[in-house]
Each structure stands twice: as C-alpha cells, then as structure tokens.
Coordinates of C-alpha atoms and ligand atoms in Angstrom, one line a residue:
X276 CA 91.7 154.7 203.9
X277 CA 91.4 151.9 206.3
X278 CA 91.6 148.2 205.5
X279 CA 87.9 147.7 205.5
X280 CA 87.3 150.5 203.0
X281 CA 90.0 149.0 200.7
X282 CA 88.4 145.6 200.9
X283 CA 85.0 147.0 200.2
X284 CA 86.3 148.9 197.2
X285 CA 87.9 145.8 195.7
X286 CA 84.7 143.8 196.2
X287 CA 82.6 146.5 194.5
X288 CA 85.1 146.6 191.6
X289 CA 84.8 142.8 191.1
X290 CA 81.0 143.0 191.3
X291 CA 80.9 145.7 188.6
X292 CA 83.3 143.7 186.5
X293 CA 81.3 140.6 186.8
X294 CA 78.0 142.5 186.1
X295 CA 76.6 141.8 189.6
X296 CA 74.1 144.1 191.3
X297 CA 75.9 146.2 193.9
X298 CA 74.6 146.2 197.4
X299 CA 74.8 149.9 197.9
X300 CA 74.0 149.7 201.7
X301 CA 77.4 148.2 202.1
X302 CA 79.2 151.1 200.5
X303 CA 77.3 154.1 201.8
X304 CA 80.4 155.8 203.2
X305 CA 82.6 155.0 200.3
X306 CA 80.1 155.5 197.5
X307 CA 81.6 158.7 196.2
X308 CA 85.0 157.1 196.1
X309 CA 83.5 154.1 194.5
X310 CA 81.9 156.2 191.7
X311 CA 85.3 157.8 191.1
X312 CA 87.0 154.4 190.9
X313 CA 84.4 153.3 188.4
X314 CA 84.9 156.1 186.1
X315 CA 88.7 155.5 186.1
X316 CA 88.1 151.9 185.3
X317 CA 85.8 152.8 182.5
X318 CA 88.5 155.0 180.9
X319 CA 91.0 152.2 181.3
X320 CA 88.7 149.8 179.6
X321 CA 88.0 152.2 176.7
X322 CA 91.7 152.7 176.2
X323 CA 92.3 148.9 176.1
X324 CA 89.5 148.6 173.6
X325 CA 91.2 151.1 171.4
X326 CA 94.5 149.2 171.6
X327 CA 92.8 146.0 170.7
X328 CA 91.1 147.6 167.7
X329 CA 94.4 149.0 166.5
X330 CA 96.1 145.6 166.8
X331 CA 93.4 144.0 164.9
X332 CA 93.8 146.6 162.1
X333 CA 97.5 146.0 162.0
X334 CA 97.0 142.2 161.8
X335 CA 94.6 142.7 158.9
X336 CA 97.0 145.0 157.1
X337 CA 99.8 142.6 157.5
X338 CA 97.6 139.7 156.3
X339 CA 96.6 141.8 153.2
X340 CA 100.3 142.6 152.6
X341 CA 101.2 138.9 152.8
X342 CA 98.4 137.9 150.5
X343 CA 99.4 140.6 148.0
X344 CA 103.0 139.4 148.2
X345 CA 102.0 135.8 147.8
X346 CA 99.7 136.5 144.9
X347 CA 102.0 138.7 142.9
X348 CA 105.3 136.9 143.7
X349 CA 107.4 136.3 140.5
X350 CA 107.2 132.6 141.3
X351 CA 104.0 130.5 141.2
X352 CA 102.9 129.0 144.5
X353 CA 100.6 126.2 145.3
X354 CA 99.6 125.2 148.9
X355 CA 98.9 121.5 149.1
X356 CA 97.7 119.4 152.0
X357 CA 99.3 116.1 153.1
X358 CA 96.9 114.2 150.8
X359 CA 97.9 116.2 147.7
X360 CA 94.8 118.5 147.5
X361 CA 95.4 122.0 146.4
X362 CA 94.4 124.3 149.1
X363 CA 95.8 127.6 147.9
X364 CA 97.2 129.0 144.7
X365 CA 98.7 132.4 143.9
X366 CA 98.0 134.6 140.8
X367 CA 101.4 133.8 139.2
X368 CA 100.7 130.0 139.3
X369 CA 97.2 130.7 137.8
X370 CA 98.9 132.5 134.9
X371 CA 101.4 129.7 134.4
X372 CA 98.7 127.0 134.4
X373 CA 96.3 129.2 132.5
X374 CA 93.5 128.5 135.1
X375 CA 91.6 130.4 137.7
X376 CA 91.9 129.9 141.5
X377 CA 88.5 128.4 141.6
X378 CA 89.3 125.9 138.9
X379 CA 92.3 124.6 140.7
X380 CA 91.5 124.9 144.4
X381 CA 90.3 121.6 146.0
X382 CA 91.6 119.6 143.0
X383 CA 94.3 116.9 143.3
X384 CA 97.7 118.2 142.2
X385 CA 98.3 115.1 140.2
X386 CA 95.7 116.4 137.8
X387 CA 98.1 119.0 136.4
X388 CA 101.1 116.7 136.2
X389 CA 102.2 115.1 132.9
X390 CA 101.6 111.3 133.0
X391 CA 105.3 110.6 132.4
X392 CA 106.2 112.6 135.5
X393 CA 103.7 111.2 138.0
X394 CA 106.2 108.8 139.5
X395 CA 108.9 111.5 139.9
X396 CA 106.4 113.8 141.6
X397 CA 105.2 111.0 143.9
X398 CA 108.8 110.3 145.0
X399 CA 109.4 114.0 145.5
X400 CA 106.3 114.5 147.7
X401 CA 106.9 111.4 149.8
X402 CA 110.4 112.6 150.5
X403 CA 109.0 116.0 151.4
X404 CA 106.6 114.5 153.9
X405 CA 109.0 112.0 155.4
X406 CA 112.2 113.9 155.6
X407 CA 110.7 117.3 156.5
X408 CA 113.4 119.0 154.4
X409 CA 113.0 121.2 151.3
X410 CA 113.0 119.2 148.1
X411 CA 113.3 120.1 144.4
X412 CA 112.2 118.2 141.3
X413 CA 111.9 118.9 137.6
X414 CA 108.6 117.8 136.0
X415 CA 106.2 118.8 133.2
X416 CA 102.9 120.5 134.2
X417 CA 99.8 120.8 132.1
X418 CA 98.1 124.0 131.2
X419 CA 94.3 124.2 130.7
X420 CA 95.0 124.4 127.0
X421 CA 96.5 120.9 127.3
X422 CA 99.9 122.2 126.4
X423 CA 102.8 121.2 128.8
X424 CA 105.7 123.2 130.2
X425 CA 108.8 122.3 132.0
X426 CA 108.6 123.3 135.7
X427 CA 111.1 123.3 138.5
X428 CA 109.2 122.7 141.8
X429 CA 110.6 123.5 145.2
X430 CA 108.6 122.1 148.2
X431 CA 108.7 123.6 151.7
X432 CA 106.9 121.9 154.6
X433 CA 105.0 124.2 157.0
X434 CA 102.0 124.0 159.4
X435 CA 98.5 125.2 158.9
X436 CA 97.9 128.5 161.0
X437 CA 94.8 127.3 162.9
X438 CA 94.7 123.5 162.6
X439 CA 98.5 123.1 162.9
X440 CA 98.2 120.3 160.4
X441 CA 101.2 119.9 158.0
X442 CA 100.8 121.6 154.6
X443 CA 103.3 122.1 151.8
X444 CA 104.1 125.2 149.8
X445 CA 105.3 124.4 146.3
X446 CA 107.2 127.1 144.4
X447 CA 106.8 126.6 140.6
X448 CA 109.2 128.1 138.1
X449 CA 108.8 127.8 134.3
X450 CA 112.1 126.4 133.1
X451 CA 111.0 125.6 129.5
X452 CA 113.6 127.9 127.9
X453 CA 116.3 126.5 130.1
X454 CA 115.3 122.9 129.3
X455 CA 115.1 123.7 125.6
X456 CA 118.6 125.2 125.7
X457 CA 119.9 122.1 127.6
X458 CA 118.3 119.9 125.0
X459 CA 119.9 121.9 122.1
X460 CA 123.3 121.8 123.8
X461 CA 123.0 118.1 124.4
X462 CA 122.1 117.6 120.7
X463 CA 124.9 119.8 119.6
X464 CA 127.3 117.8 121.8
X465 CA 126.1 114.5 120.4
X466 CA 126.4 115.9 116.9
X467 CA 129.9 117.1 117.6
X468 CA 130.9 113.7 119.0
X469 CA 129.3 112.0 116.0
X470 CA 131.1 114.3 113.6
X471 CA 134.3 113.7 115.4
X472 CA 133.8 109.9 115.1
X473 CA 132.9 110.2 111.4
X474 CA 135.8 112.5 110.6
X475 CA 138.2 110.0 112.2
X476 CA 136.6 107.3 110.1
X477 CA 136.7 109.6 107.1
X478 CA 140.4 110.3 107.5
X479 CA 141.1 106.6 108.0
X480 CA 139.2 105.8 104.8
X481 CA 140.8 108.6 103.0
X482 CA 144.2 107.5 104.0
X483 CA 143.3 104.0 102.7
X484 CA 141.9 105.5 99.5
X485 CA 145.0 107.5 98.8
X486 CA 147.5 104.8 99.8
X487 CA 146.0 102.2 97.6
X488 CA 146.5 103.9 94.3
X489 CA 149.8 105.2 95.5
X490 CA 150.8 101.7 96.1
X491 CA 149.8 100.8 92.6
X492 CA 151.7 103.7 91.1
X493 CA 155.0 103.2 93.0
X494 CA 154.9 99.4 93.0
X495 CA 154.3 99.1 89.3
X496 CA 156.7 101.9 88.4
X497 CA 159.3 99.9 90.3
X498 CA 158.4 96.8 88.4
X499 CA 158.8 98.6 85.1
X500 CA 162.5 99.0 85.8
X501 CA 163.0 95.2 85.3
X502 CA 165.3 95.0 82.2
X503 CA 163.8 91.8 80.7
X504 CA 160.2 92.8 81.0
X505 CA 158.1 91.7 78.0
X506 CA 156.4 94.4 76.0
X507 CA 153.0 93.0 77.0
X508 CA 153.8 93.2 80.7
X509 CA 155.1 96.7 80.3
X510 CA 151.8 97.8 78.7
X511 CA 149.9 96.1 81.5
X512 CA 151.9 97.8 84.2
X513 CA 151.5 101.2 82.5
X514 CA 147.8 100.7 82.4
X515 CA 147.7 99.9 86.1
X516 CA 149.8 103.0 86.8
X517 CA 147.4 105.1 84.7
X518 CA 144.3 103.7 86.4
X519 CA 145.8 104.2 89.9
X520 CA 146.7 107.8 88.9
X521 CA 143.2 108.5 87.7
X522 CA 141.7 107.0 90.9
X523 CA 144.0 109.2 93.0
X524 CA 143.0 112.3 91.0
X525 CA 139.3 111.5 91.5
X526 CA 139.9 111.4 95.3
X527 CA 141.8 114.7 95.3
X528 CA 139.1 116.3 93.1
X529 CA 136.5 115.2 95.6
X530 CA 138.4 116.5 98.6
X531 CA 138.9 119.9 96.9
X532 CA 135.3 120.1 95.8
X533 CA 133.9 119.2 99.3
X534 CA 136.3 121.7 100.9
X535 CA 135.1 124.4 98.5
X536 CA 131.5 123.6 99.2
X537 CA 132.1 123.5 103.0
X538 CA 133.8 126.9 102.7
X539 CA 131.0 128.3 100.6
X540 CA 133.5 129.0 97.8
X541 CA 131.9 126.9 95.1
X542 CA 130.6 129.2 92.4
X543 CA 128.1 128.7 89.6
X544 CA 128.8 129.5 86.0
X545 CA 125.4 129.8 84.5
X546 CA 125.2 129.7 80.7
X547 CA 122.9 128.2 78.1
X548 CA 123.4 124.4 77.9
X549 CA 122.0 121.7 75.7
X550 CA 120.7 119.1 78.0
X551 CA 120.2 116.4 75.3
X552 CA 123.8 116.8 74.2
X553 CA 125.0 116.3 77.7
X554 CA 123.0 113.2 78.2
X555 CA 124.1 111.8 74.9
X556 CA 127.8 112.6 75.7
X557 CA 127.6 110.7 79.0
X558 CA 125.9 107.8 77.3
X559 CA 128.7 107.6 74.7
X560 CA 131.3 108.0 77.4
X561 CA 130.2 105.2 79.7
X562 CA 128.8 102.8 77.0
X563 CA 132.1 100.9 76.6
X564 CA 132.6 100.5 80.4
X565 CA 129.0 99.2 80.9
X566 CA 129.3 96.8 77.9
X567 CA 132.7 95.6 79.2
X568 CA 130.8 94.5 82.4
X569 CA 128.3 92.6 80.2
X570 CA 125.5 95.1 80.9
X571 CA 123.3 97.4 78.8
X572 CA 123.0 101.1 79.0
X573 CA 120.3 103.3 77.5
X574 CA 119.1 106.9 77.8
X575 CA 115.9 108.9 77.3
X576 CA 115.7 112.6 76.4
X577 CA 112.2 113.9 76.8
X578 CA 112.6 117.1 74.8
X579 CA 113.2 117.6 71.1
X580 CA 116.7 118.9 70.5
X581 CA 115.5 122.5 69.7
X582 CA 113.8 122.8 73.1
X583 CA 116.6 121.2 75.1
X584 CA 118.4 124.4 76.0
X585 CA 118.4 125.5 79.6
X586 CA 120.3 128.1 81.6
X587 CA 122.4 126.2 84.1
X588 CA 125.9 125.4 85.1
X589 CA 126.8 122.8 82.5
X590 CA 129.9 121.5 84.3
X591 CA 128.0 120.9 87.5
X592 CA 125.1 119.1 85.7
X593 CA 127.8 117.0 83.9
X594 CA 129.5 116.2 87.2
X595 CA 126.1 115.3 88.8
X596 CA 125.1 112.9 86.0
X597 CA 128.6 111.5 85.7
X598 CA 128.7 110.7 89.4
X599 CA 125.3 109.0 89.4
X600 CA 126.0 106.9 86.3
X601 CA 129.4 106.0 87.7
X602 CA 127.9 104.8 90.9
X603 CA 125.2 102.9 89.0
X604 CA 128.0 101.0 87.1
X605 CA 130.0 100.5 90.3
X606 CA 127.2 99.1 92.3
X607 CA 125.6 96.9 89.6
X608 CA 127.0 93.6 88.5
X609 CA 124.4 92.5 85.9
X610 CA 121.4 93.9 84.2
X611 CA 121.0 97.4 82.9
X612 CA 121.4 101.1 83.5
X613 CA 119.0 103.6 82.2
X614 CA 119.1 107.3 82.6
X615 CA 117.6 110.5 81.2
X616 CA 115.0 113.1 82.1
X617 CA 111.3 113.9 82.0
X618 CA 109.4 117.1 82.2
X619 CA 107.2 117.4 85.3
X620 CA 104.8 120.1 86.4
X621 CA 104.8 121.3 90.0
X622 CA 101.7 122.3 92.0
X623 CA 102.8 125.9 91.4
X624 CA 102.6 125.5 87.6
X625 CA 106.4 125.4 87.3
X626 CA 108.1 123.1 84.9
X627 CA 111.0 120.9 86.2
X628 CA 113.4 118.6 84.5
X629 CA 113.3 115.4 86.5
X630 CA 116.4 113.4 85.8
X631 CA 116.7 109.7 86.8
X632 CA 119.5 107.2 86.9
X633 CA 118.2 103.7 87.3
X634 CA 120.2 100.5 87.9
X635 CA 119.5 96.8 88.6
X636 CA 122.3 96.7 91.2
X637 CA 122.8 95.8 94.8
X638 CA 120.4 98.4 96.1
X639 CA 120.5 100.4 99.3
X640 CA 118.9 99.4 102.6
X641 CA 116.1 101.7 103.8
X642 CA 117.9 102.9 106.9
X643 CA 120.9 104.2 104.8
X644 CA 118.9 105.9 102.0
X645 CA 119.3 109.3 103.7
X646 CA 122.7 108.8 105.2
X647 CA 124.4 108.3 101.8
X648 CA 123.8 112.0 101.0
X649 CA 125.5 113.2 104.1
X650 CA 129.1 114.2 104.0
X651 CA 131.3 112.0 106.0
X652 CA 128.6 109.5 106.9
X653 CA 129.1 107.2 104.1
X654 CA 132.8 107.3 104.8
X655 CA 132.2 105.1 107.9
X656 CA 134.7 102.3 107.4
X657 CA 132.3 99.8 108.9
X658 CA 130.2 100.3 105.8
X659 CA 130.2 97.0 104.1
X660 CA 128.3 98.3 101.1
X661 CA 130.9 100.8 100.1
X662 CA 133.2 99.8 97.3
X663 CA 136.3 101.6 96.2
X664 CA 135.6 105.4 96.6
X665 CA 136.1 108.2 99.1
X666 CA 132.4 108.3 99.9
X667 CA 132.1 112.0 99.0
X668 CA 130.5 111.7 95.6
X669 CA 126.8 111.9 96.6
X670 CA 127.3 114.7 99.1
X671 CA 129.0 116.7 96.4
X672 CA 126.3 115.8 94.0
X673 CA 123.6 116.8 96.4
X674 CA 125.3 120.2 97.1
X675 CA 125.6 120.9 93.4
X676 CA 121.9 120.0 92.8
X677 CA 120.8 122.3 95.6
X678 CA 123.0 125.1 94.3
X679 CA 121.2 124.7 91.0
X680 CA 117.8 124.9 92.6
X681 CA 116.9 121.3 92.6
X682 CA 116.5 118.3 95.0
X683 CA 117.8 114.8 95.0
X684 CA 116.2 111.6 96.4
X685 CA 116.6 107.8 95.9
X686 CA 114.2 104.9 95.6
X687 CA 115.9 101.6 96.2
X688 CA 115.4 98.0 97.1
X689 CA 118.2 95.7 98.3
X690 CA 119.2 93.3 95.6
X691 CA 116.7 94.8 93.1
X692 CA 118.3 98.1 92.3
X693 CA 118.2 101.8 92.8
X694 CA 116.8 104.8 91.0
X695 CA 118.3 108.2 91.9
X696 CA 116.1 111.2 91.0
X697 CA 117.0 114.9 90.9
X698 CA 115.3 117.9 89.6
X699 CA 116.5 121.1 87.9
X700 CA 114.3 124.1 87.0
X701 CA 113.3 124.0 83.4
X702 CA 114.0 127.5 82.2
X703 CA 114.2 127.0 78.5
X704 CA 116.2 129.3 76.3
X705 CA 116.1 129.7 72.5
X706 CA 118.4 127.4 70.7
X707 CA 121.7 129.0 69.9
X708 CA 124.9 127.7 68.6
X709 CA 127.3 126.5 71.1
X710 CA 131.0 126.3 71.0
X711 CA 131.7 122.8 72.0
X712 CA 135.1 122.3 73.5
X713 CA 134.7 118.6 73.9
X714 CA 136.6 116.8 71.2
X715 CA 136.4 113.1 70.7
X716 CA 139.8 111.5 70.3
X717 CA 138.7 110.6 66.8
X718 CA 138.6 114.2 65.7
X719 CA 142.0 115.0 64.2
X720 CA 143.7 118.2 64.5
X721 CA 145.0 118.5 60.9
X722 CA 143.8 122.0 60.4
X723 CA 145.7 123.4 63.4
X724 CA 148.8 125.1 62.1
X725 CA 152.2 124.4 63.7
X726 CA 152.8 126.8 66.5
X727 CA 155.7 128.5 68.3
X728 CA 155.0 127.8 72.0
X729 CA 156.5 129.0 75.2
X730 CA 156.2 126.7 78.2
X731 CA 156.7 128.6 81.5
X732 CA 156.8 125.8 84.1
X733 CA 159.2 125.2 87.0
X734 CA 158.2 121.6 87.7
X735 CA 160.3 119.3 85.5
X736 CA 157.7 116.5 85.3
X737 CA 154.9 118.8 84.4
X738 CA 157.1 120.6 81.8
X739 CA 157.9 117.2 80.2
X740 CA 154.3 116.2 80.1
X741 CA 153.2 119.5 78.4
X742 CA 156.1 119.3 75.9
X743 CA 155.0 115.8 74.8
X744 CA 151.4 116.7 74.6
X745 CA 152.0 119.8 72.4
X746 CA 154.8 118.2 70.3
X747 CA 152.6 117.4 67.4
X748 CA 151.3 121.0 67.1
X749 CA 154.5 122.8 67.6
X750 CA 157.2 124.0 65.2
X751 CA 159.3 125.4 68.1
X752 CA 159.1 125.0 71.8
X753 CA 160.8 127.4 74.2
X754 CA 161.0 126.6 77.9
X755 CA 161.6 128.6 81.0
X756 CA 161.2 128.0 84.7
X757 CA 160.8 131.6 85.9
X758 CA 158.2 134.4 85.4
X759 CA 160.9 137.1 84.7
X760 CA 162.4 135.0 81.9
X761 CA 159.0 134.3 80.4
X762 CA 158.4 138.0 80.1
X763 CA 161.8 138.6 78.5
X764 CA 161.4 135.7 76.1
X765 CA 158.1 137.1 74.9
X766 CA 159.6 140.5 74.5
X767 CA 162.4 139.1 72.3
X768 CA 160.1 136.7 70.4
X769 CA 157.0 138.6 69.2
X770 CA 156.1 135.7 66.9
X771 CA 155.3 133.3 69.8
X772 CA 151.7 132.0 69.2
X773 CA 151.0 130.4 72.6
X774 CA 152.2 130.7 76.2
X775 CA 151.4 127.9 78.6
X776 CA 151.8 129.9 81.8
X777 CA 152.2 128.1 85.2
X778 CA 150.9 130.3 88.0
X779 CA 153.2 129.3 90.8
X780 CA 156.5 130.4 89.2
X781 CA 159.5 131.5 91.2
X782 CA 160.6 135.1 91.3
X783 CA 157.5 136.4 89.5
X784 CA 154.3 134.5 89.5
X785 CA 152.3 133.7 86.4
X786 CA 149.6 136.4 87.0
X787 CA 152.3 139.1 87.2
X788 CA 154.2 137.8 84.2
X789 CA 151.0 137.8 82.2
X790 CA 150.2 141.4 83.2
X791 CA 153.7 142.4 82.1
X792 CA 153.5 140.5 78.7
X793 CA 150.2 142.2 78.0
X794 CA 151.8 145.6 78.2
X795 CA 153.7 145.0 75.0
X796 CA 151.8 142.0 73.4
X797 CA 148.0 142.0 73.4
X798 CA 147.6 139.2 70.8
X799 CA 149.6 136.2 72.1
X800 CA 147.3 133.5 73.5
X801 CA 148.2 132.9 77.1
X802 CA 146.7 129.9 78.9
X803 CA 147.2 129.8 82.6
X804 CA 147.7 126.4 84.2
X805 CA 147.5 125.7 88.0
X806 CA 147.8 122.7 90.1
X807 CA 144.2 123.2 91.4
X808 CA 141.3 125.2 90.4
X809 CA 140.9 126.9 93.8
X810 CA 138.4 129.5 94.3
X811 CA 139.1 132.7 92.3
X812 CA 142.0 131.2 90.3
X813 CA 140.1 131.5 87.0
X814 CA 138.9 135.0 87.7
X815 CA 142.4 136.1 88.7
X816 CA 143.9 134.6 85.6
X817 CA 141.4 136.3 83.4
X818 CA 141.9 139.6 85.2
X819 CA 145.6 139.3 84.7
X820 CA 145.1 139.0 80.9
X821 CA 145.1 135.3 80.3
X822 CA 142.8 134.0 77.5
X823 CA 141.9 130.8 79.3
X824 CA 142.6 128.6 82.2
X825 CA 143.5 124.9 82.5
X826 CA 143.9 122.7 85.6
X827 CA 146.7 120.2 86.1
X828 CA 147.2 117.4 85.5
X829 CA 146.8 118.5 81.9
X830 CA 144.6 116.2 80.0
X831 CA 145.7 115.7 76.4
X832 CA 142.2 115.9 74.9
X833 CA 141.5 119.1 76.9
X834 CA 144.7 120.7 75.8
X835 CA 144.0 119.8 72.2
X836 CA 140.6 121.3 72.5
X837 CA 142.1 124.6 73.6
X838 CA 144.5 124.6 70.6
X839 CA 141.7 123.9 68.3
X840 CA 139.6 126.7 69.9
X841 CA 142.3 129.3 69.3
X842 CA 144.2 128.1 66.3
X843 CA 141.9 126.0 64.0
X844 CA 141.8 127.0 60.4
X845 CA 144.7 129.3 60.8
Ligands
LIG1054 P1 131.4 106.2 97.1 O1 130.7 105.5 96.0 O2 132.7 106.8 96.6 O3 131.5 105.4 98.3 P2 129.2 108.1 97.1 O4 129.0 109.3 97.9 O5 129.1 108.2 95.6 O6 130.5 107.5 97.6 O7 128.1 107.0 97.6 C1 127.9 106.8 98.9 C2 127.4 105.4 99.2 O8 126.1 105.2 98.7 C3 128.2 104.3 98.6 O9 129.3 104.0 99.4 C4 127.2 103.2 98.4 O10 127.1 102.5 99.6 C5 125.9 103.9 98.2 N1 125.5 104.0 96.8 C6 125.6 105.1 95.9 N2 125.1 104.8 94.7 C7 124.6 103.6 94.8 C8 123.9 102.7 93.8 N3 123.7 103.1 92.6 N4 123.6 101.5 94.2 C9 123.9 101.0 95.5 N5 124.5 101.8 96.4 C10 124.9 103.0 96.1

C-alpha cells in the first residue's frame, strides 16, 4: 500500500469514528479495504465495551461487599461531616443506638451525646479536625429509649469519594460492662483503703482500751503492797482493780464475739424464753447504776406474763438489751431511761415484738446514725462522741438481731436523746416452767449439801480462784494439774461429787480425761471450764460426756448456780 492509500484510510477511519459522512468518491480504489478495516474496528469496539461492562460489574460487586462489611461489622460506625452532621451509619450502630438509619442520618451527632459529655466530645472532634490524627474518647451515648450507655469512640479522618471534602469515620464500641467493672473495682479499692484506715484506727483504739484497764490493774496491785495502807484505801484499790478487770473482760468478750460473727461461727441456741422476765431482770440489774447517776429507769412489758414466751436465743436477746441499756446509761448524764417492748403488726399480718431503749442523753448526729452500727467505723479514734468502750457493741448487737430475724434502727436528736428500736419475730409458745439458772446473790445456798470436789486445773491462779469460790460448798477438795491424774483420782475416789475440768490440761486434755472417766463413772457431775467459749467448745464438752460448760473467768454467782442446779435438796 502506498502512502496515499494509508493516509486515505486513516482519514476514513477518523470520519467514521467522528460520525461524519464519508466521501466515497475519494476511496473508490480502497473501498474494499476500507470496509475490511471498519469491521475490524467494530469488533475492537465491541470487545472494549464488554471489558468496560465487566469492570463496572466488578466495581459494583466490590461496592456491595464494602457496604456489607461496613453494615455488619462488629463495631458500630458513623460517618460524620466536618460540621458534625451524620452522613452514614452502619447496622451495628443502629442496633447500639436502638434507631433506624433514617432516624439518624442528617441529624447532628450531638443529639445522641449525654449532656455531661458534650464538652469532651467537642474537644475530641476539634482535635480530630485540626491534628488529622486518629483520636479516641470515652463518652456516654443516648439510645432512642432515652437510656444511656458507655461508648468508646475512635475517630478516623478520611475524604469524601466524589467531593473530596473531609469526613470522619467514628467507630463506636459499647464499653458499659468494662466501665461497670472499673467502677466496681474502684469502689472495692476505696472500701479496702477505708477498711485499712479503720482497722488501723480500731487497733490503736483497742490497744488504748486494753492498756487503760491493764494500767489500773497493775498500778493498783502495786500500790496494795504498801505495808501501811489503811483498810479503807485497800478496799478502794481492790474495787478499782475489779472494775478494771471487768472492763478488760468486756473488751475481750467483744473481740471474741466479733471474730466469731465475722467468721460465721456464731451459733444460735433457740429455746422458749420468757421475755417479760428478761426485761425485768435487766431492769433490776441496772437500777442501782442508773440511780447512782441520779437518774430514773423504767420498763414496759406489753404482754401479760402467760403470753410472754417466745422461741428465741435467750442469751443473745439478753446481750442485745444489756448492750443498749448500758449505752443509754453511758451516754446519758441526766433524765431518764425507759425500755421495753410493744407488739406491732406488719403489712403481711405478722406479729413482731418491737423493743425500744429510750434515753435523754447526748444524742447522735444524723450523719453518724448509720455508721454507729458498722463494725470498725465507730472505732475511729477521732470520734469525739465515743466514751470508754471498744466501739464494737452496736455492731455485735446488730449482728445478733439480724441472726434472730429482726432489724435495728435509731431515732436520735443531739442533746435531746436517742431511742434504739429493734424487732424480733413474735412466735408465741405456751407457757411452760423454766429452769432459771440466774440466782440473785441474796438467794442462799443452804440446801446444797457439802461436796467432795476434784479441781483439774494447771493454772495456779485459776485453781486458787475456783478453790475459794467452792470452799463454802465443799467438805473435801482434791487438786490436780494433769488430765491423766484427774482420771486416776476419779478411779480411786468413786465418791467424788463434782469435777471441775479444765480443757487445756497438759498430757491429756480435759475432753479425753472426761471420756476416760465416763468409762467407769457415769454419775459424777463433770463441768468443763475453758478460757474462752470458742466455737464448738460446748458441743465438744457435751460430746465428751461433760454435764455442763462454764467459761473463765469463773463468776461466783454462775458457779453457785451450777452447784444449785445439780446438788440442791440433796
Ligand atoms: P462503744 O459504746 O463501746 O463506743 P457501741 O458500738 O456500743 O460502742 O456504740 C458506738 C457509738 O455509738 C458510740 O461510740 C457512741 O458514739 C454512739 N452511741 C451508742 N449508743 C448511744 C446512745 N444511747 N446515745 C448516744 N450515742 C450513742
């Protein structure tokens, strides 16, 4: 083909491409060739069209895939423009916000942000715009139900596909559970720190509370040694020693009780109890102390004596009332103390005994009326209201009341007085006769015969104390310091009436000694005595074969009550 033909062919091609009318006269000679070219070109064009269509399909598929991924991503996404308008939202975000795409699109994002977090969000968004870096913030978002949830938002800056304007993709994760856990952990940490502080204060107070009576005991015992001491002074010093000892014992009792409660080892001993008798006993017991302070004490029993029997743990109710009345006396300087109980009906038609202990004392400020029931809290040494005491009484009292199925609360006004209330279920039982161990000192023991007594005790001071306390009931006292010997003495003296058996004896403990004695003597009365009524001691003593159980330091009245119980009228 010559140059001219080539040129003409190119010209014809361009004319066809541009849709121009072809001047066929120009192409006569090459017409055939031209038609050929044309058909090749048409095939090329069709092929290109097919390619284009395929690419478009691929683009569409990839767009669909992206939208599917965006919509169903495990994270919520919002697309926001630079003015904060929501321009896109995925399905997960709709679920989190409990709204539809239509409801949220073209709304301001601030509409779904909790008012308290608007400033934090504003700062986050400004930084995202200005610094062009990814940003994270924790805020609260609002659902359509008006409920809020904790969200962690991560913002990424990007450009709009067509307009190239900046837009922001905000990833939203629900971190409510995490936040709640963080909150709980923080609270637990604060509580642990608070407890730590209070325990330190408690220990400091306890140390003071133990040292003070100890000081009294040791100091006045030393003074008693003075050779020229008048009889009057001697008696006075002895009284101080006694008082200090009693105070120390109270503290130790409280510590043991609270430890048992904390360890869940405090047990209930439910039996029929006469509530009226209990109230009257406490009244008689505290009357002299109240009157010595120049005050008046009175009591009120709502039930007639025959209906005043309930099933409860008598010792615990006694401890509860005693503690409340003791506090009333301690925190009142003038006026009166009144206590007793009433019957109240609950909404569920249950009858309750509602006890009260009312005083005209110093009162308790409103902000401390809950704290006083908490263990350790009242032990805070900065507490100016606390007078002598370990600060455990009310927490023990509250624990006892709750164990018995009741509740305790206080109504109080500073400088006017306080009334402590507590309830107990009123489960009346028919009146029966009770064996009352409580003897008043006036009750003489004339009708208890003289006894042959074995004292098994390795501690010299305790042994002396028991010997003195039983001296007026004994015709013969045998003493031993070991368990083995106690068994042997019993074997050789079948006429022994009573064994006072210490539990912590060397060689063979009191439980084992009792078990061995029981093999050959079922009748002798064995009373176990331990330094502290720790959990299970009573049960162990009874299981070993003891008749009864007494805790040290042995109280004369209590010991006499035991003797009367087992030997009266013999
Ligand atoms: P304690 O009396 O040994 O300190 P409690 O647990 O019995 O311990 O009482 C805790 C605190 O409650 C006391 O320190 C006192 O501040 C206050 N409180 C208890 N009873 C009364 C009362 N009747 N009047 C005023 N304050 C009281």
